[in-house]
Amino acid sequence: MNPGDRVRVERGDTTSEGVVMPSSTSDHIVLKLDGGYNIGIDREAASVEVLDTDVYDVGEAGEPDEEGVSEIEFGDDRPTISLISTGGTIASTVDYRTGAVTAQFTADDVLRAVPELAGRANYRGRVVANILSENMDPTIWQQLAAAVHEEIEAGADGVVVMHGTDTMQYSASVLAFMLDTPVPVVFTGSQRSADRPSSDNVMNAVCAVEAAKGDCAEVLVCMHADASDEHCALHRGTRVRKNHTSRRDAFETVGRSPLATIEYATAEADGADGEAADDAFEFTREYATRDTSDLALDDDLNPSVELVKFTPGMDTAAWDYLDDADGVIIEGTGLGHIHTDLIPRVEGLVENGTVVAMTSQCLEGRVCDRVYDTGRDLLDAGVVEAGDTLPGTAKVKLMWALANVDNPADAMGRSLAGELTEESQPWE
Amino acid sequence: MDIVDQLHVMRKLVIDGSNTSGFQRSMLLGQEGEIETSEGPVSVVDLLLEEESAQRVKEYDGGVRYSLDRLGIPLVEIGTGPDIRSPEQAKEAAERIGMLLRSTGTVKRGLGTIRQDVNVSIEAGARVEIKGVQALDQIDDIVRLEVGRQSELVDIADELQSRNASVGETQNVTGVFEDTDSGVIGGALDDGGRVTAVPLFGFDGLVGREIQPDRRLGTEFSDHAKRNGAGGIFHTDELPAYGVTDDEVSALRDAVDASEDDAVAIVATDPETADLAIEAVAERAKTAIEGVPEETRDATQEGTTRYLRPLPGAARMYPETDVPPVEPDPSEIDEPELLTEKVERYQTEFGLDSGLAEQVAYGRRMPLFEAAVDRGIDPTFAASVLESTVTELRRDDVPVENIADAHFLAVFDLVADDELAKEGVNDVLTVLAEQPDLSAEEAIEEAGLGGVDDEEVREIIAGVVERNADQVAEEGMGAFSGLMGECMGELRGKADGDTVSDILREEIGKRS
């Protein structure tokens, strides 16, 4: 008996007929009954008769085919948008017979999953990875950056990166440092898996494509602006953070309003035939416009950077493993502090050539180590203030700075890609 | 009923908006059960545990508004096999299931908490699902009327076949009604509408045939037109009427090449709706030649039914991956005492009469009654307070729903401890209903029933006897019942009847 077989199972006085499903435990047979319900039957207590083999193919979802680039065109007058996937479930579909959920990634797969994308642009689909975003790592960032670069070089008028939400902010940040882009590079994903009718995938995907057709040539994150299906927010990639475990509007620009809001209904209607849906966008600030930057890629990274969060009572042994790091980002308290006893430890790291930069676990606000003694001692020890750079952004920035700029310590104190703002203005 | 070894939660797609997630979570809990009825066993095919959907509160142009408070309330769905043979057995099976559910003591009660869908088919008929059957005692009528409807439809189909009936092409017949005096048709035309018609060859006299009380085959046609947005239809079996003249009927027949043996149905409304609606009528008329259509129908107040939609397709279901499988252990569950068993026990063990026993067992305060008896309260007293007294108070517009279980128990305890006379219970409960924040003791004070000792009782009774000295002298103990009423009037709630009667006897004895 194998998954996919049609069987008759007798257990006690009950006879059940259905198709065997893959089971997560060995002591139960999971049967899909004809009415659609799955039930688990105690394997030991049951007698099974196989009626038919391989009724459905319910094998594990395999790796996507190595098809490279797939293309779908709707007409010459439309912009070309490249859809790059790293494995987010923004485009997945359900096989109702088996209940299997599979992620779909070629351009036509994405279009099948999100038909609302049809006609808005000509698409080039491309798979960089098929991973859960918690498994993201620097080598995939490099592949992703290279893929985006190639797509823009090949003529894409904008790039949409479909990405898992867990680490989207890190990927968006690192691409902002690696790439100079003349076109928008828009990250999007969905908080609710795409197999649910209530998924946020359609609206996020449509708004992301419209943003990619738009004028803001930066690395951006496009996700729901609130719990309703009315507005998406456009966040600068280096200033965005996932601030909620599950809400649709989990992504926020820290310390400010988002760079823009997009009205979904307008974006959906105005962009449907390939036009740019400018009226749907409301920008709150200046941004880099299309074609002002020349395309460039600096994708070297030094992965030897640790982000360490200081908490009261922490075992200082946790700082021992930092010895070999080329860079350390401290997530300090308040204005940028750690326990006074740890300052000599930091001093040692800096003397050894490690770049040590300070951020704050407050997340909102900027580090200022000139106010209190502890801060001044930290500055004397050689710590760099990362201003209002977000801790996660500071980590990928230092990875990039160590590999690409002459004076990484100095670079941590100034803005390279909008990650460190000049002023913290109150906003409504 | 056989409980499933391992429960798997499924997602059943629901796209009308009543589930915010777009699906309803549902799991199969048990299979192959059976319930007894006097006409033999009825199989229970499955028992599902699922979540209730959100309640529709408003429909407007932009969509539907739902309230989320009902969403996610646990729902038990029990499916019987198609082996119920009579309307009475259907009702009895539903009652039996209702009794079993209420025996758990944990099901929600009240309006809308129990819903019954009834599937009916007859030989040569078709499976028809009737939704929204609210009241148990309607079930047999609904089944009976549906059986009647189906057999009438089968007869009509036989007759149509013998007449070699057919349905013609739908047409625009606006021209026939250009100068009509019919308010409905004229109004539709004035608003830029049109009249569409379908000739029903060989249908004459049958469209108007009654298939359920006050429902004709034409009403079925009309239901389909209404589902497509029209207000209804006219057909030649009911014309001339409604301002449509004989001449117009003749002109209508001519326009669609219909003879006296044929019927014509028309719809008058805006052009788009009129076309859709008349097509729907034509489709339904074609089915009438074949027999009874399989469909989902809506129960009406009168026990008849009307067309709602086609039968639902197999619900699309896939696993709810957020919830891991659960392995239930039925051995941990104590089977509850059935209400039928309770009724008997209340009679034999507590000496309640059968009416009161049934009232308590099936009543919503049954768990409270059991709790009271458990703490030693006299069952008859508890039962009469919880059923008769409460009913009495409610009739007097006392807001009895404010009286908490703890209030009742405290009042019972005070009576058991002789702190409160039984006769005072009504007054104290009334106070508690009006001021639920009070304790039972405070309510006794508030009702003015506190602090009367035996000495005062004796004084009051002696006073009554004194005032009626002549009568006592004349009648002796014969005056007892008259004076008892007067004493209780003065002492109601302050002293219990037994004490009053003892003292009154003594006082009369002293004088006679």
Short mmCIF file of N, CA and C in Angstrom, two decimals, chain A residues 11 13-16 23-25 27-30 32-33 35-42 45 94-101 193 195-199 248, chain B residues 2-15 20-23 26-28 31-32 46 48 50 77 314-322 325 327:
data_model
loop_
_atom_site.label_atom_id
_atom_site.label_comp_id
_atom_site.label_asym_id
_atom_site.label_seq_id
_atom_site.Cartn_x
_atom_site.Cartn_y
_atom_site.Cartn_z
N ARG A 11 -11.72 -1.63 10.09
CA ARG A 11 -11.22 -1.34 11.42
C ARG A 11 -12.40 -1.48 12.34
N ASP A 13 -15.84 -2.34 13.42
CA ASP A 13 -17.05 -2.57 12.63
C ASP A 13 -17.14 -1.64 11.45
N THR A 14 -16.13 -0.81 11.27
CA THR A 14 -16.23 0.23 10.27
C THR A 14 -15.38 -0.08 9.05
N THR A 15 -15.97 0.11 7.90
CA THR A 15 -15.23 -0.06 6.65
C THR A 15 -15.13 1.30 5.97
N SER A 16 -13.92 1.69 5.62
CA SER A 16 -13.74 2.97 4.97
C SER A 16 -13.02 2.74 3.64
N SER A 23 1.44 10.19 5.27
CA SER A 23 1.16 10.39 6.69
C SER A 23 2.42 10.85 7.40
N SER A 24 2.24 11.74 8.38
CA SER A 24 3.40 12.23 9.09
C SER A 24 3.82 11.27 10.20
N THR A 25 2.92 10.37 10.60
CA THR A 25 3.30 9.39 11.61
C THR A 25 3.16 8.00 11.02
N ASP A 27 2.22 5.26 12.62
CA ASP A 27 1.22 4.37 13.20
C ASP A 27 -0.21 4.65 12.73
N HIS A 28 -0.37 5.62 11.83
CA HIS A 28 -1.69 5.85 11.28
C HIS A 28 -1.66 5.85 9.75
N ILE A 29 -2.71 5.26 9.17
CA ILE A 29 -2.93 5.38 7.72
C ILE A 29 -3.83 6.60 7.54
N VAL A 30 -3.41 7.54 6.72
CA VAL A 30 -4.29 8.67 6.44
C VAL A 30 -5.03 8.41 5.14
N LYS A 32 -8.05 9.59 2.42
CA LYS A 32 -8.96 10.62 1.92
C LYS A 32 -10.23 9.92 1.48
N LEU A 33 -11.32 10.16 2.22
CA LEU A 33 -12.60 9.53 1.89
C LEU A 33 -13.21 10.19 0.67
N GLY A 35 -15.93 11.66 0.31
CA GLY A 35 -16.54 12.95 0.61
C GLY A 35 -15.54 14.08 0.76
N GLY A 36 -14.25 13.77 0.69
CA GLY A 36 -13.23 14.81 0.77
C GLY A 36 -12.52 14.87 2.11
N TYR A 37 -13.11 14.26 3.13
CA TYR A 37 -12.49 14.32 4.45
C TYR A 37 -11.32 13.36 4.56
N ASN A 38 -10.28 13.80 5.28
CA ASN A 38 -9.19 12.91 5.64
C ASN A 38 -9.46 12.35 7.03
N ILE A 39 -9.14 11.08 7.23
CA ILE A 39 -9.17 10.53 8.58
C ILE A 39 -7.91 9.71 8.78
N GLY A 40 -7.49 9.56 10.02
CA GLY A 40 -6.35 8.71 10.34
C GLY A 40 -6.87 7.43 10.96
N ILE A 41 -6.35 6.29 10.50
CA ILE A 41 -6.81 5.00 11.02
C ILE A 41 -5.61 4.27 11.61
N ASP A 42 -5.81 3.76 12.82
CA ASP A 42 -4.77 3.01 13.52
C ASP A 42 -4.28 1.86 12.61
N ALA A 45 -4.57 -1.81 13.97
CA ALA A 45 -5.90 -2.36 14.17
C ALA A 45 -6.64 -2.55 12.85
N VAL A 94 -3.37 24.51 -4.99
CA VAL A 94 -3.79 23.31 -4.27
C VAL A 94 -4.36 22.31 -5.26
N ASP A 95 -3.98 21.06 -5.08
CA ASP A 95 -4.64 19.99 -5.80
C ASP A 95 -5.75 19.48 -4.87
N TYR A 96 -7.01 19.75 -5.23
CA TYR A 96 -8.10 19.43 -4.32
C TYR A 96 -8.32 17.93 -4.16
N ARG A 97 -7.86 17.16 -5.13
CA ARG A 97 -8.04 15.71 -4.98
C ARG A 97 -7.14 15.19 -3.89
N THR A 98 -5.93 15.73 -3.83
CA THR A 98 -4.96 15.17 -2.89
C THR A 98 -4.72 16.09 -1.71
N GLY A 99 -5.05 17.35 -1.86
CA GLY A 99 -4.78 18.29 -0.79
C GLY A 99 -3.35 18.80 -0.82
N ALA A 100 -2.57 18.36 -1.81
CA ALA A 100 -1.17 18.79 -1.85
C ALA A 100 -1.09 20.26 -2.28
N VAL A 101 -0.23 21.00 -1.59
CA VAL A 101 -0.02 22.40 -1.95
C VAL A 101 1.35 22.51 -2.59
N SER A 193 -0.73 32.11 3.24
CA SER A 193 -0.28 31.28 2.13
C SER A 193 -1.25 31.39 0.96
N ASP A 195 -2.48 29.38 -0.98
CA ASP A 195 -3.50 28.35 -1.21
C ASP A 195 -4.81 28.72 -0.53
N ARG A 196 -4.79 29.78 0.30
CA ARG A 196 -6.04 30.20 0.96
C ARG A 196 -6.75 31.23 0.11
N PRO A 197 -8.05 31.11 0.00
CA PRO A 197 -8.80 32.13 -0.76
C PRO A 197 -8.61 33.53 -0.16
N SER A 198 -8.25 33.60 1.12
CA SER A 198 -8.10 34.90 1.78
C SER A 198 -6.66 35.40 1.72
N SER A 199 -5.83 34.76 0.92
CA SER A 199 -4.43 35.16 0.88
C SER A 199 -4.27 36.62 0.46
N ARG A 248 -1.35 40.92 8.17
CA ARG A 248 -1.07 41.25 6.78
C ARG A 248 -0.18 42.48 6.67
N ASP B 2 -18.74 5.02 15.46
CA ASP B 2 -17.33 4.70 15.52
C ASP B 2 -16.49 5.98 15.43
N ILE B 3 -15.72 6.23 16.49
CA ILE B 3 -14.92 7.46 16.53
C ILE B 3 -13.62 7.24 15.75
N VAL B 4 -13.27 8.19 14.93
CA VAL B 4 -12.08 8.10 14.08
C VAL B 4 -10.82 8.07 14.96
N ASP B 5 -9.85 7.24 14.59
CA ASP B 5 -8.63 7.11 15.40
C ASP B 5 -7.84 8.41 15.43
N GLN B 6 -7.75 9.04 14.31
CA GLN B 6 -6.95 10.26 14.22
C GLN B 6 -7.73 11.29 13.41
N LEU B 7 -7.98 12.43 14.03
CA LEU B 7 -8.81 13.46 13.39
C LEU B 7 -7.94 14.37 12.53
N HIS B 8 -8.38 14.62 11.33
CA HIS B 8 -7.67 15.54 10.44
C HIS B 8 -8.57 16.73 10.14
N VAL B 9 -8.09 17.90 10.45
CA VAL B 9 -8.88 19.09 10.16
C VAL B 9 -8.74 19.43 8.69
N MET B 10 -9.86 19.71 8.04
CA MET B 10 -9.84 20.04 6.62
C MET B 10 -10.28 21.49 6.42
N ARG B 11 -9.94 22.02 5.27
CA ARG B 11 -10.47 23.33 4.87
C ARG B 11 -11.50 23.09 3.77
N LYS B 12 -12.73 23.50 4.05
CA LYS B 12 -13.79 23.37 3.05
C LYS B 12 -13.98 24.76 2.45
N LEU B 13 -13.73 24.90 1.17
CA LEU B 13 -13.79 26.23 0.56
C LEU B 13 -15.18 26.85 0.67
N VAL B 14 -15.23 28.07 1.16
CA VAL B 14 -16.49 28.82 1.28
C VAL B 14 -16.20 30.20 0.72
N ILE B 15 -16.79 30.51 -0.42
CA ILE B 15 -16.37 31.77 -1.04
C ILE B 15 -17.46 32.82 -1.02
N THR B 20 -13.92 34.39 7.01
CA THR B 20 -12.91 35.39 6.64
C THR B 20 -11.72 34.75 5.94
N SER B 21 -11.44 33.51 6.27
CA SER B 21 -10.28 32.84 5.68
C SER B 21 -10.58 32.33 4.28
N GLY B 22 -11.86 32.30 3.90
CA GLY B 22 -12.22 31.73 2.61
C GLY B 22 -12.47 30.24 2.69
N PHE B 23 -12.37 29.69 3.90
CA PHE B 23 -12.70 28.28 4.06
C PHE B 23 -13.25 28.05 5.45
N SER B 26 -13.21 21.97 9.18
CA SER B 26 -14.17 20.89 9.42
C SER B 26 -13.42 19.59 9.59
N MET B 27 -13.90 18.74 10.49
CA MET B 27 -13.26 17.42 10.60
C MET B 27 -14.28 16.32 10.83
N LEU B 28 -13.95 15.18 10.27
CA LEU B 28 -14.79 14.01 10.43
C LEU B 28 -14.43 13.34 11.74
N GLN B 31 -18.18 7.86 12.39
CA GLN B 31 -18.85 7.26 11.24
C GLN B 31 -19.73 6.11 11.70
N GLU B 32 -20.64 5.72 10.84
CA GLU B 32 -21.42 4.50 11.01
C GLU B 32 -22.09 4.39 12.36
N ASP B 46 -22.33 10.14 9.25
CA ASP B 46 -21.13 10.78 9.77
C ASP B 46 -21.47 11.87 10.77
N LEU B 48 -19.60 15.42 12.10
CA LEU B 48 -18.50 16.34 11.82
C LEU B 48 -18.45 17.41 12.88
N GLU B 50 -17.22 21.25 13.11
CA GLU B 50 -16.73 22.32 12.25
C GLU B 50 -17.00 23.68 12.87
N GLU B 77 -22.16 18.66 13.04
CA GLU B 77 -23.03 18.33 11.92
C GLU B 77 -23.24 16.82 11.89
N ALA B 314 -19.62 18.74 -4.90
CA ALA B 314 -18.79 18.16 -3.84
C ALA B 314 -17.89 19.28 -3.31
N ALA B 315 -17.98 19.54 -2.02
CA ALA B 315 -17.22 20.65 -1.44
C ALA B 315 -15.73 20.43 -1.69
N ARG B 316 -15.09 21.51 -2.08
CA ARG B 316 -13.66 21.37 -2.34
C ARG B 316 -12.91 21.43 -1.02
N MET B 317 -12.18 20.42 -0.73
CA MET B 317 -11.54 20.32 0.57
C MET B 317 -10.07 19.95 0.46
N TYR B 318 -9.29 20.56 1.30
CA TYR B 318 -7.89 20.16 1.40
C TYR B 318 -7.45 20.34 2.84
N PRO B 319 -6.30 19.77 3.21
CA PRO B 319 -5.96 19.74 4.64
C PRO B 319 -5.71 21.14 5.22
N GLU B 320 -6.13 21.31 6.46
CA GLU B 320 -5.82 22.51 7.24
C GLU B 320 -4.45 22.27 7.86
N THR B 321 -3.44 22.84 7.23
CA THR B 321 -2.07 22.51 7.64
C THR B 321 -1.66 23.21 8.94
N ASP B 322 -2.44 24.19 9.39
CA ASP B 322 -2.07 24.89 10.62
C ASP B 322 -2.38 24.08 11.88
N PRO B 325 -2.88 16.79 13.35
CA PRO B 325 -3.92 15.79 13.61
C PRO B 325 -4.07 15.55 15.12
N GLU B 327 -5.47 12.85 18.16
CA GLU B 327 -5.90 11.48 18.43
C GLU B 327 -6.82 11.48 19.63
#
